[in-house]
CSV table of C-alpha atoms and ligand atoms in Angstrom, one decimal:
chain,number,residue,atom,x,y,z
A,267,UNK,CA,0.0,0.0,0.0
A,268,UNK,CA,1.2,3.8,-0.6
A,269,UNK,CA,0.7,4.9,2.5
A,270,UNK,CA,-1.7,8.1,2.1
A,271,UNK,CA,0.3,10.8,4.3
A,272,UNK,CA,1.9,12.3,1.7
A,273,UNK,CA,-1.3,12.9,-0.8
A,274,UNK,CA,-2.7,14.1,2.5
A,275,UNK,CA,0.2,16.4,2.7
A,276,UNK,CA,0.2,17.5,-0.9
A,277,UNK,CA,-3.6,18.3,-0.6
A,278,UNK,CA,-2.4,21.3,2.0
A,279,UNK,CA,0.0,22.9,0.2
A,280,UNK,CA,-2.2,23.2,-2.5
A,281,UNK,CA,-5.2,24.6,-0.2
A,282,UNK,CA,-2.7,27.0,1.5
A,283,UNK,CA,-1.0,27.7,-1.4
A,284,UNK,CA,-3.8,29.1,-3.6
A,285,UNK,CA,-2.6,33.0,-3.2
A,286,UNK,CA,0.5,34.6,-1.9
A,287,UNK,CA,0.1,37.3,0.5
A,288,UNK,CA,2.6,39.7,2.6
A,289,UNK,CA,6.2,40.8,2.2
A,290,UNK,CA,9.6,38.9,2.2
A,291,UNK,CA,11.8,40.7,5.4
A,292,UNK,CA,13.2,43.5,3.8
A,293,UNK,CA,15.4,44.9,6.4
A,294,UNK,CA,18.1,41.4,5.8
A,295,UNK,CA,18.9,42.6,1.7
A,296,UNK,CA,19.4,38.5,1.1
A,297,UNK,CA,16.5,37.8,2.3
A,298,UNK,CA,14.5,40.0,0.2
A,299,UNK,CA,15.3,38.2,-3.0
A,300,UNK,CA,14.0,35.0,-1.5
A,301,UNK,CA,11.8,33.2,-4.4
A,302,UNK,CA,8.2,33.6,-2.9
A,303,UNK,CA,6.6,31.4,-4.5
A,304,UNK,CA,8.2,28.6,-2.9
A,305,UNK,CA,6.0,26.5,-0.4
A,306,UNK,CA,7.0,23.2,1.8
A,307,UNK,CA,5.9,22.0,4.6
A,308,UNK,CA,7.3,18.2,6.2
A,309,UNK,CA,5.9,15.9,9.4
A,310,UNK,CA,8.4,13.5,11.5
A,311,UNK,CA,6.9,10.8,13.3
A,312,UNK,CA,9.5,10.6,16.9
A,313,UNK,CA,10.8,7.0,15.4
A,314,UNK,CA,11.8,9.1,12.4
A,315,UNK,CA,9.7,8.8,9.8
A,316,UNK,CA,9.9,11.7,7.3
A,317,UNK,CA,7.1,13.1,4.8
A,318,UNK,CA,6.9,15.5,2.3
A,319,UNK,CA,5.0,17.6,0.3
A,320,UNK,CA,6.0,21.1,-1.6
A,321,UNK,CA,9.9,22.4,-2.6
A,322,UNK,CA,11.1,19.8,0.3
A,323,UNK,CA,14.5,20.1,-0.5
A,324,UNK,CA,14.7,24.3,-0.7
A,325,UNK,CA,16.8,25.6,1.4
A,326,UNK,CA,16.6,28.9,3.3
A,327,UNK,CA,18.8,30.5,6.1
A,328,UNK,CA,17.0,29.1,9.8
A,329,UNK,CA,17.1,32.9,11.1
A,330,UNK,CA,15.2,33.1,14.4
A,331,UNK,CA,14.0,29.3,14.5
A,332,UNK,CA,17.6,28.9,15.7
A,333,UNK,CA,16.4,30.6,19.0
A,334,UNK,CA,15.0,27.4,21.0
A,335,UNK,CA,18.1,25.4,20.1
A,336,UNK,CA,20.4,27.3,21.2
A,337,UNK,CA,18.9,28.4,24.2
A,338,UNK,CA,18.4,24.3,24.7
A,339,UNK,CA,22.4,24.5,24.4
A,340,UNK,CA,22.7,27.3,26.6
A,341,UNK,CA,20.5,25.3,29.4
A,342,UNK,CA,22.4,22.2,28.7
A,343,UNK,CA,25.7,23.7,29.3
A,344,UNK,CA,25.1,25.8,32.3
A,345,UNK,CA,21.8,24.6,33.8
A,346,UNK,CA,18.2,26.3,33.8
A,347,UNK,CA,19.2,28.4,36.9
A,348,UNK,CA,22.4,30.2,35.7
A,349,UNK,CA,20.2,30.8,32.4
A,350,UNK,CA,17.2,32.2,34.0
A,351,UNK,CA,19.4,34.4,36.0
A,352,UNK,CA,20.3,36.3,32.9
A,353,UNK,CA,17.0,36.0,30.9
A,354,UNK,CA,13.5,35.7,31.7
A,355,UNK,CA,10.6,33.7,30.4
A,356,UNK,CA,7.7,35.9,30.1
A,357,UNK,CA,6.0,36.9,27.1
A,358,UNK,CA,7.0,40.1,26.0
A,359,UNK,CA,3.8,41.0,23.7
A,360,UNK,CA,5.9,42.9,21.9
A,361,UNK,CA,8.3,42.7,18.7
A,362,UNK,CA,11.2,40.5,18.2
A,363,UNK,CA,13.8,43.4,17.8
A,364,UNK,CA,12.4,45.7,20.7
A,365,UNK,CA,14.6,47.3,23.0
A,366,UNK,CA,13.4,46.0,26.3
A,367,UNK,CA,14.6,44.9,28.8
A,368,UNK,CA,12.8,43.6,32.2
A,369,UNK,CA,13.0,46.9,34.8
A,370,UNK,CA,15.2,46.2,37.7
A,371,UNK,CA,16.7,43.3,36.9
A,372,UNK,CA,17.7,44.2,32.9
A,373,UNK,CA,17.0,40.5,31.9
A,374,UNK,CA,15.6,40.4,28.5
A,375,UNK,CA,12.0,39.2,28.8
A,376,UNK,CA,12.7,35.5,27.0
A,377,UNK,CA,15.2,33.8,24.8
A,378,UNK,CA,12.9,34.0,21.9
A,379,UNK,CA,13.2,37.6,21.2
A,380,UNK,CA,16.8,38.8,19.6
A,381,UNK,CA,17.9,40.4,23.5
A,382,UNK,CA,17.0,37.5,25.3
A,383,UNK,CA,18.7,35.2,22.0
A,384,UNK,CA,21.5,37.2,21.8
A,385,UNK,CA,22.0,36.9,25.7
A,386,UNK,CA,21.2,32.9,24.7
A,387,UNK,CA,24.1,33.0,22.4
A,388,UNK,CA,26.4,34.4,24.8
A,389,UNK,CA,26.2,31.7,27.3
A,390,UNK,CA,26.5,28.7,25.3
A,391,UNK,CA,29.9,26.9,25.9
A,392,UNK,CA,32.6,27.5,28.9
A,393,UNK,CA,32.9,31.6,29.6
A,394,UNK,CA,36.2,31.8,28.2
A,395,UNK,CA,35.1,30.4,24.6
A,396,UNK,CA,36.2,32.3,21.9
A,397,UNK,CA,33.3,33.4,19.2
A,398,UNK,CA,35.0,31.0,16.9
A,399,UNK,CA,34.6,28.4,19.9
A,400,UNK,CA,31.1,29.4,20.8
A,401,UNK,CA,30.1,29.3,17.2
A,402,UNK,CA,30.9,25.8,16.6
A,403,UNK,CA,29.0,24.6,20.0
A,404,UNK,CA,25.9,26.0,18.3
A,405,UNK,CA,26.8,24.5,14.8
A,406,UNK,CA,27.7,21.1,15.6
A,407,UNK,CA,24.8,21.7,18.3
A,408,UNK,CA,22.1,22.8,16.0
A,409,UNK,CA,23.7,19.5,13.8
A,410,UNK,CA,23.0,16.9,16.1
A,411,UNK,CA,19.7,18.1,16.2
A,412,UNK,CA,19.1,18.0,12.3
A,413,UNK,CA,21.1,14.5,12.8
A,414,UNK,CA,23.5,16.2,9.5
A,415,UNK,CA,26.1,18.4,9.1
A,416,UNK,CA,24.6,21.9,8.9
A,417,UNK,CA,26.3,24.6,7.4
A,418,UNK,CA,26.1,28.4,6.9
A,419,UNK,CA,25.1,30.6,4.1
A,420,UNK,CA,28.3,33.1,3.9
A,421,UNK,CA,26.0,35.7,2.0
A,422,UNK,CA,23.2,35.6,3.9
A,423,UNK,CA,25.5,36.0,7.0
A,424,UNK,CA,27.3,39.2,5.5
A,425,UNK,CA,24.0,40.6,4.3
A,426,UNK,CA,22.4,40.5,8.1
A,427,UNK,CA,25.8,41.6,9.7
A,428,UNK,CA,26.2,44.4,7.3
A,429,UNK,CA,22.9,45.9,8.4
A,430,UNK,CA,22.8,44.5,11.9
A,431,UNK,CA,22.1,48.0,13.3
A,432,UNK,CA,19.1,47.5,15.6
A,433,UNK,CA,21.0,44.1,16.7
A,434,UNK,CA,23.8,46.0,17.7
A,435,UNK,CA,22.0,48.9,19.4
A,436,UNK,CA,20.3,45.3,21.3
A,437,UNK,CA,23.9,43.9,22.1
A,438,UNK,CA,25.2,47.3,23.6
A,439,UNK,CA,22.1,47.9,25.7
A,440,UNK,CA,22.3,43.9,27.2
A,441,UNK,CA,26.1,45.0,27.7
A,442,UNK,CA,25.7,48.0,29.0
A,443,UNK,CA,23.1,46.3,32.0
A,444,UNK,CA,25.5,43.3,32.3
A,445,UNK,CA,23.9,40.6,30.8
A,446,UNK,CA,26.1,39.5,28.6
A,447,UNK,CA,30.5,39.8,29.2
A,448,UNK,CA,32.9,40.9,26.4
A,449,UNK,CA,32.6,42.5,23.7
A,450,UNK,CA,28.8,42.9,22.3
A,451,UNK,CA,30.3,43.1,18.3
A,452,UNK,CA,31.3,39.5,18.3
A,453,UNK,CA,28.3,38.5,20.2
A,454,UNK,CA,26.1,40.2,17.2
A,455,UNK,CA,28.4,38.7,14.6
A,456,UNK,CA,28.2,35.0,16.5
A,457,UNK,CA,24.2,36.0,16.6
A,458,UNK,CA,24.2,36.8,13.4
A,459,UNK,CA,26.7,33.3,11.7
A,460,UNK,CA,23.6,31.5,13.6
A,461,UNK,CA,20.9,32.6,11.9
A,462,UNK,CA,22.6,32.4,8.7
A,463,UNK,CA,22.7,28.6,9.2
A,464,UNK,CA,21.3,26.4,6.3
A,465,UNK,CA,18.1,24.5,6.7
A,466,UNK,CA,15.0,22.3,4.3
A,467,UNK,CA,11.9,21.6,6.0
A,468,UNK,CA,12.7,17.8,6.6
A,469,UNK,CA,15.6,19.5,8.7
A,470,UNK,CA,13.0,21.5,10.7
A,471,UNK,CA,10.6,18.9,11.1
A,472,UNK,CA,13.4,16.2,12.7
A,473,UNK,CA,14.8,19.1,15.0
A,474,UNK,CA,11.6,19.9,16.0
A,475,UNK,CA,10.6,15.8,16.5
A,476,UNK,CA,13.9,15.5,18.7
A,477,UNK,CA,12.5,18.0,20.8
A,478,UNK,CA,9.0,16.1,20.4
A,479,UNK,CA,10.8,13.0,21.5
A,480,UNK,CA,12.3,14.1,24.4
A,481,UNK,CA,15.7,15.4,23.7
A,482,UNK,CA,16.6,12.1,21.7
A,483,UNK,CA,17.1,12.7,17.9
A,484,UNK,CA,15.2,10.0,16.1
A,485,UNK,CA,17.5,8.8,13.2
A,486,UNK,CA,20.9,9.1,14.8
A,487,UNK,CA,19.4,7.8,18.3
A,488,UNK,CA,21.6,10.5,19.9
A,489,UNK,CA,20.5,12.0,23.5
A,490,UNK,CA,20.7,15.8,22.3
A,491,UNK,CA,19.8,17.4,25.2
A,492,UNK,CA,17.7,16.0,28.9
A,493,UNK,CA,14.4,16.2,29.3
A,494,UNK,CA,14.4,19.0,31.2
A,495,UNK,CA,15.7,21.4,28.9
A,496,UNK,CA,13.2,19.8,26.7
A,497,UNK,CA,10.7,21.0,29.2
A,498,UNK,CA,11.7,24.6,29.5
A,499,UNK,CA,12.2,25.3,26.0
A,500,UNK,CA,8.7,23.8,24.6
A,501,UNK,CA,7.5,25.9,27.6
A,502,UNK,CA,9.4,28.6,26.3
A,503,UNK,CA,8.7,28.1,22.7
A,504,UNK,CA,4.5,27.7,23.5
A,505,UNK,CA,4.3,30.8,25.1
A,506,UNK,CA,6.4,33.4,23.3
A,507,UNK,CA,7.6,31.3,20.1
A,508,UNK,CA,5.0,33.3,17.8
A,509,UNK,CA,6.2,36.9,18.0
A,510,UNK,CA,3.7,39.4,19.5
A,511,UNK,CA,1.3,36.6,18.0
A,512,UNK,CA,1.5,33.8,20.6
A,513,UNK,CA,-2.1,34.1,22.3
A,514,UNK,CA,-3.8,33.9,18.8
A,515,UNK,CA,-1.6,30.9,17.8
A,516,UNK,CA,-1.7,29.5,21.1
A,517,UNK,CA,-5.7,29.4,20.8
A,518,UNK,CA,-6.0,28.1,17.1
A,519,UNK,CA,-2.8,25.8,16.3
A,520,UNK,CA,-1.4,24.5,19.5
A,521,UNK,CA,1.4,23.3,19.2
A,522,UNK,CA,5.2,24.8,20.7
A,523,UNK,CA,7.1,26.3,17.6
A,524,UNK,CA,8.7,29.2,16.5
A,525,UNK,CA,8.9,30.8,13.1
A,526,UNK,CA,11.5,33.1,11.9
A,527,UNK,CA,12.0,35.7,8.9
A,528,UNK,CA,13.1,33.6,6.1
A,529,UNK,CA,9.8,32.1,6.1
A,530,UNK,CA,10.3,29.1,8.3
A,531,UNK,CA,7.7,27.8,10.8
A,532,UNK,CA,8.7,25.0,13.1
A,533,UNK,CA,6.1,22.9,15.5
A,534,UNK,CA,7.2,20.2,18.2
A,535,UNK,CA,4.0,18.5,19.8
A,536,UNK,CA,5.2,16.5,23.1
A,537,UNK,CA,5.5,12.8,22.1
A,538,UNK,CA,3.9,12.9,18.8
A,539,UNK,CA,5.3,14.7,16.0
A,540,UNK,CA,7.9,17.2,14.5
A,541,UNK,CA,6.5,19.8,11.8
A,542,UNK,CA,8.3,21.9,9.7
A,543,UNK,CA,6.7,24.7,7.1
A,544,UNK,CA,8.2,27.3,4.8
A,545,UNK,CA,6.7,30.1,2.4
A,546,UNK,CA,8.9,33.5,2.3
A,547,UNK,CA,5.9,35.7,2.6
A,548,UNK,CA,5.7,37.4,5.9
A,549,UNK,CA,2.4,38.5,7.5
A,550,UNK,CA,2.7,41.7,10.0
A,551,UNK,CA,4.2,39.7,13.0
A,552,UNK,CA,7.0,38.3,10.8
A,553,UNK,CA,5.6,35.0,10.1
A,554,UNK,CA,5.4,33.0,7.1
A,555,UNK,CA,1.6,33.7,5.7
A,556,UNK,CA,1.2,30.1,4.2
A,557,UNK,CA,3.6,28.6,6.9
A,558,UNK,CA,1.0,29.3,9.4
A,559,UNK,CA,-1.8,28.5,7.6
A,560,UNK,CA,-0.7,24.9,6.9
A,561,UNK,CA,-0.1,24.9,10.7
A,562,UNK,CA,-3.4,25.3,11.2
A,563,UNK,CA,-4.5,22.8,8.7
A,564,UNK,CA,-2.5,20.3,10.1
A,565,UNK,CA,-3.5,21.0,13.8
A,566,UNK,CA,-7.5,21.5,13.0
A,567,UNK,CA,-7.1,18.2,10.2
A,568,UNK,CA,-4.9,15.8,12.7
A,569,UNK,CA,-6.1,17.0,16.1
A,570,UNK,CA,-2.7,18.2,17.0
A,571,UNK,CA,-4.0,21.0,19.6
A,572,UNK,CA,-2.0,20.0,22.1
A,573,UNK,CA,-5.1,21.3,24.6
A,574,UNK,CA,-7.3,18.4,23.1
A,575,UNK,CA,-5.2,16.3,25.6
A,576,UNK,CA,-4.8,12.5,25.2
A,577,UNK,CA,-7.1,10.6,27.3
A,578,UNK,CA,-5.8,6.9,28.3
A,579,UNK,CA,-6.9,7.5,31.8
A,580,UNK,CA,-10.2,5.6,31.5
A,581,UNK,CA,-8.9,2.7,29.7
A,582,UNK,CA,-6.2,2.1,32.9
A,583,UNK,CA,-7.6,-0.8,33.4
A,584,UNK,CA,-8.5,-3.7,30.8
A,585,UNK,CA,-9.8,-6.2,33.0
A,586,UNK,CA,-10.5,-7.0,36.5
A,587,UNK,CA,-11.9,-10.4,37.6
A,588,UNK,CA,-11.7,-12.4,40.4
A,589,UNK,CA,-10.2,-16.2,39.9
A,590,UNK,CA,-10.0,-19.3,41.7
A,591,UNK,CA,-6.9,-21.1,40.9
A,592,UNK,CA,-6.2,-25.4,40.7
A,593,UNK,CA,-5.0,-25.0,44.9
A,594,UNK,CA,-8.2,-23.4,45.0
A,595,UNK,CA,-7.3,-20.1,45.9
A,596,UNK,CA,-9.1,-16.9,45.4
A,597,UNK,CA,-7.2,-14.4,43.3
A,598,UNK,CA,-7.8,-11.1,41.9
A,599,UNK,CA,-6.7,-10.1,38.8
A,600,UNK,CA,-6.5,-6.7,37.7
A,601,UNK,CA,-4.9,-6.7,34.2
A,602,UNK,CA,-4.1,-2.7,32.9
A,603,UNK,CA,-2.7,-1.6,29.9
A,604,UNK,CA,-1.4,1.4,27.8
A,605,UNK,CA,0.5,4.3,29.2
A,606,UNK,CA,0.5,4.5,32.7
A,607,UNK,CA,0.8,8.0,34.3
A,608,UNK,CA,-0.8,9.3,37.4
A,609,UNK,CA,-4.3,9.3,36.3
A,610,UNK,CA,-3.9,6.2,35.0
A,611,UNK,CA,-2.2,4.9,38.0
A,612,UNK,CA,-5.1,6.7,40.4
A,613,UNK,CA,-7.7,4.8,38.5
A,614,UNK,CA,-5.8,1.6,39.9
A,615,UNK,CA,-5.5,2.7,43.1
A,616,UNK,CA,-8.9,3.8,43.6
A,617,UNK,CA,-10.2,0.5,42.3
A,618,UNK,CA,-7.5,-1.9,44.8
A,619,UNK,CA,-8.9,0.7,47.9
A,620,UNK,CA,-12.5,0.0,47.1
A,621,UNK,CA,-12.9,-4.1,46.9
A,622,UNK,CA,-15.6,-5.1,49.0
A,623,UNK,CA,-14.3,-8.7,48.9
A,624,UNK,CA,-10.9,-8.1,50.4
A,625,UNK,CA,-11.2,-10.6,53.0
A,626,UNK,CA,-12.4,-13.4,50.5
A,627,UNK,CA,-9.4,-12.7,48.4
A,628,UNK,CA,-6.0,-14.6,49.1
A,629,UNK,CA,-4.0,-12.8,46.6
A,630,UNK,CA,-3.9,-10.0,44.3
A,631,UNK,CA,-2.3,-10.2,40.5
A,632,UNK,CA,-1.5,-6.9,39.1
A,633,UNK,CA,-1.2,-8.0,35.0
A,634,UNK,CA,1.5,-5.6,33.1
A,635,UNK,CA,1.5,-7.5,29.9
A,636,UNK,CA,-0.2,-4.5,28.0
A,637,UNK,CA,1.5,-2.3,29.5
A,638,UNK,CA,3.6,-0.3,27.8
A,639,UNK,CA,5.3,2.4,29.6
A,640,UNK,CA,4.8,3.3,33.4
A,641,UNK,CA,6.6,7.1,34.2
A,642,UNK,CA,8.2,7.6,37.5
A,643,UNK,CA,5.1,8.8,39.3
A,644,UNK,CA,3.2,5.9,38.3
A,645,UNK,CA,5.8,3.7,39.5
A,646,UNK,CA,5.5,5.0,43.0
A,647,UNK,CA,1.6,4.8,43.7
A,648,UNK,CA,1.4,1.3,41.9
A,649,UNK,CA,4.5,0.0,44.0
A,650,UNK,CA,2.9,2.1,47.0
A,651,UNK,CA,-0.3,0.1,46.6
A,652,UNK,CA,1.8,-3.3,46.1
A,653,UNK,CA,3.4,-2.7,49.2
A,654,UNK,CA,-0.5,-1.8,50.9
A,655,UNK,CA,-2.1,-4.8,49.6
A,656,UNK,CA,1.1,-7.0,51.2
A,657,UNK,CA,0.5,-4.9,54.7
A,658,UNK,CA,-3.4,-5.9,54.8
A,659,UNK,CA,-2.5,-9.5,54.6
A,660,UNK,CA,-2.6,-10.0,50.8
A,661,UNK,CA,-0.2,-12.4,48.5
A,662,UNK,CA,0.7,-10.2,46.1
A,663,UNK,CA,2.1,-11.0,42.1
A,664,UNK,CA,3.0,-9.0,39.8
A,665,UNK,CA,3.2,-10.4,35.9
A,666,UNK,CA,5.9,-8.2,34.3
A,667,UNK,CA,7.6,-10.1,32.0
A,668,UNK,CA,9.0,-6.6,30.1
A,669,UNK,CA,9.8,-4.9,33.3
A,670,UNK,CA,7.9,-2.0,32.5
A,671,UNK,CA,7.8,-1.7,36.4
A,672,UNK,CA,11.6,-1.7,36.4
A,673,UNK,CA,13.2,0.8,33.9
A,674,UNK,CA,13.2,4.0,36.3
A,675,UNK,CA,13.9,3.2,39.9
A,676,UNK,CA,17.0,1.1,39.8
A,677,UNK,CA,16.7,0.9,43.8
A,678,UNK,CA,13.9,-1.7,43.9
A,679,UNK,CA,15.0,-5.2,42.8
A,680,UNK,CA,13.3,-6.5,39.4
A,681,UNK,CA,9.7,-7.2,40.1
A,682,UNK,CA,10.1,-11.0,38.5
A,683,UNK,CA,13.4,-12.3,40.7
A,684,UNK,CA,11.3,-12.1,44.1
A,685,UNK,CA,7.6,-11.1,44.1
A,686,UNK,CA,5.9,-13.2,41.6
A,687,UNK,CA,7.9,-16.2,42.9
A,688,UNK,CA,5.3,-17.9,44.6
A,689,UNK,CA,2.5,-20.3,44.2
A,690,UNK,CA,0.5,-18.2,41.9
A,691,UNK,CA,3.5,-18.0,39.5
A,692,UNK,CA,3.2,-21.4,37.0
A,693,UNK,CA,0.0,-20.9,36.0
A,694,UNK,CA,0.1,-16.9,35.1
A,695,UNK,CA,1.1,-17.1,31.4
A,696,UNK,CA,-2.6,-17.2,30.4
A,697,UNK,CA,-4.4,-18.0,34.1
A,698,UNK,CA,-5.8,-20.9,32.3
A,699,UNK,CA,-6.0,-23.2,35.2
A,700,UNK,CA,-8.4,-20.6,37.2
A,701,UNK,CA,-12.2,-20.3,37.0
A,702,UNK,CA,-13.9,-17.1,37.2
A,703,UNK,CA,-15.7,-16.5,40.8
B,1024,LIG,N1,18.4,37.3,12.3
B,1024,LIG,C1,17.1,37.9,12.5
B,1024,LIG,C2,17.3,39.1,13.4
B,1024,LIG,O1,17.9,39.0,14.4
B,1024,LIG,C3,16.2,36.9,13.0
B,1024,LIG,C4,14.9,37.4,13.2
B,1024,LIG,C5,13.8,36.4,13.1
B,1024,LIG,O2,13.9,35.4,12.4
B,1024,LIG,O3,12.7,36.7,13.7
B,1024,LIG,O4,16.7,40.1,13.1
């Protein structure tokens, strides 16, 4: 079979593509020249699956989509702290070349306007790092991300540093509060090489489905950055990623991204998927006209609003019976599945607290075979309730064979060496010796 994604994806770029409105950025001379016509937009699944549609393979300068990685650098190298001491994370509401800074302390507002990205730039790698030094940390960074070799476009950079005025006038002002150390010139011109750097949509769309998959990039396997700083900067990017347009974008596509003035619009929705667009044409706020639109398109299509929340909660638990077993034992078997987080986990809990027949039961079976994943929180209240259940008197088993119970908290020994080792144990493959009571 053809798998239909990319029709699908070929259907909207020719929806969104119908007219051209708005302006190339005029104030970068390179970027003016930009063909307009051109229009691309790519998904990554988080195991790395790449599709298409549109001038895939154009490439453009990544301008301020650069801004979340390298602030995911700067966090990485220095920790969330030391960052957030010299910039903040609120929303500015205002343009992404204003000359603001927060009153009193002089942070910049948040890394995704140039004062608080400049300031980003600044602290990536040791102190001491040359801009030759601190330019390569971002480019093999911004690299590992794309999971290639990325590389700069030298007139592209030239253009934006020969007319990197307001940049400058930024750079002095953030120097002049202490923000940033040395001289502001080179951190403009390491600014600058960084936004010059090279990208095609299928490189937007696998940065942004690292970011969706946690900090690991999903064709090299590589851990990029924790989880943490994964954290932070979708935080970062959901609430101030859009210009002076976040609210508006918040409410109708999403999803965390950040666009940029070559035309580039990147989306990263936790544990799902990577998006990448690009169409030069600028709306008011700076970004791409048809890049948003075929946000939008894919959000209101796909169901990608990341507010729609997934809902495994109620289907916790797959099956809960009570069984006698061949010594004649009387055994309850709660068998869950899916994703277990805490409101996943609560819904087990609550239903161990309530059992009427607690003092008919001999033994309880907690079944993980469906499980697939159990976070850390999880992990606590179920082996909390485990160790409850033993307390009241209860035999307790727990069928793991995957050890889905065992990949986070090392401390507690493997759940199959010592606490299904009992009587119940032979017979649990498929409980086909028990009757139903
Ligand atoms: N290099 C551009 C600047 O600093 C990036 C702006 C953007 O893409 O929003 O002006």
């Amino acid at each position: 079979m053809k798998s239909p994604i990319p029709d699908y994806l070929l259907e909207v770029v020719e929806a969104c593509g119908t007219d051209n409105p708005g302006a190339t950025a005029d104030y970068i001379p390179e970027l003016a020249q930009a063909d307009p016509d051109r229009i691309a937009v790519c998904l990554s699944t988080i195991d790395g699956v790449v599709y298409t549609a549109g001038d895939a393979d154009a490439e453009f300068s990544i301008q301020s989509i650069s801004k979340p990685f390298v602030y995911a650098l700067a966090l990485a190298d220095h920790g969330i702290d030391a960052v957030l001491a010299r910039v903040g994370v609120e929303p500015s509401g205002e343009a992404f070349n204003e000359l603001s800074l927060e009153s009193g302390s002089g942070r910049p507002l948040n890394p995704m306007i140039n004062a608080g990205a400049l300031t980003a730039h600044a602290l990536v790698g040791p102190a001491t790092a040359t801009t030759e030094e601190r330019f390569e940390r971002v480019l093999r960074g911004l690299s590992a991300f794309a999971g290639r070799d990325l590389a700069v476009d030298e007139s592209v950079f030239d253009s934006e540093l020969s007319t990197a005025y307001r940049n400058s006038a930024i750079a002095n002002m953030l120097r002049s509060y202490s923000v940033i150390d040395g001289d502001p010139a080179e951190v403009v011109r390491g600014y600058t090489r960084q936004c010059a750097i090279t990208v095609t949509v299928r490189d937007l769309a696998v940065m942004a489905a690292t970011l969706a998959n946690g900090g690991v990039q999903p064709l090299t396997g590589q851990r990029v950055v924790s989880r943490t700083v994964v954290r932070q900067v979708l935080s970062v990017m959901m609430t101030c990623g859009m210009y002076d347009a976040a609210g508006d974008w918040m409410s109708t596509v999403g999803i965390p991204a950040k666009s940029g003035v070559s035309g580039g619009v990147l989306g990263a929705l936790p544990g799902q998927v990577g998006i990448g667009a690009f169409s030069p044409r600028l709306d008011a706020h700076g970004s791409s006209v048809r890049g948003v639109r075929m946000c939008r398109r894919l959000s209101d299509d796909m169901g990608l609003h990341i507010m729609d929340g997934p809902e495994p909660a109620r289907s916790a638990i797959r099956r809960d019976r009570r069984l006698r077993g061949p010594g004649g034992h009387t055994v309850r078997v709660c068998s869950l599945q899916g994703t277990m987080q805490f409101s996943g986990a609560e819904l087990v809990l609550r239903a161990l607290a309530s059992a009427e027949d607690a003092e008919r039961l001999d033994g309880v079976v907690l079944d993980l075979r469906r499980v697939h994943s159990v976070d850390d929180v999880a992990e606590r209240m179920l082996r909390e309730a485990l160790r409850r259940l033993r307390l009241d008197g209860l035999r307790v088993t727990v069928v793991d064979p995957e050890c889905v119970l065992d990949t986070h908290a090392h401390t507690h020994r493997p759940a199959r060496d010592g606490e299904i080792a009992d009587e119940f144990a032979p017979d649990l493959a498929s409980f086909d010796n028990f009757e139903r009571v």
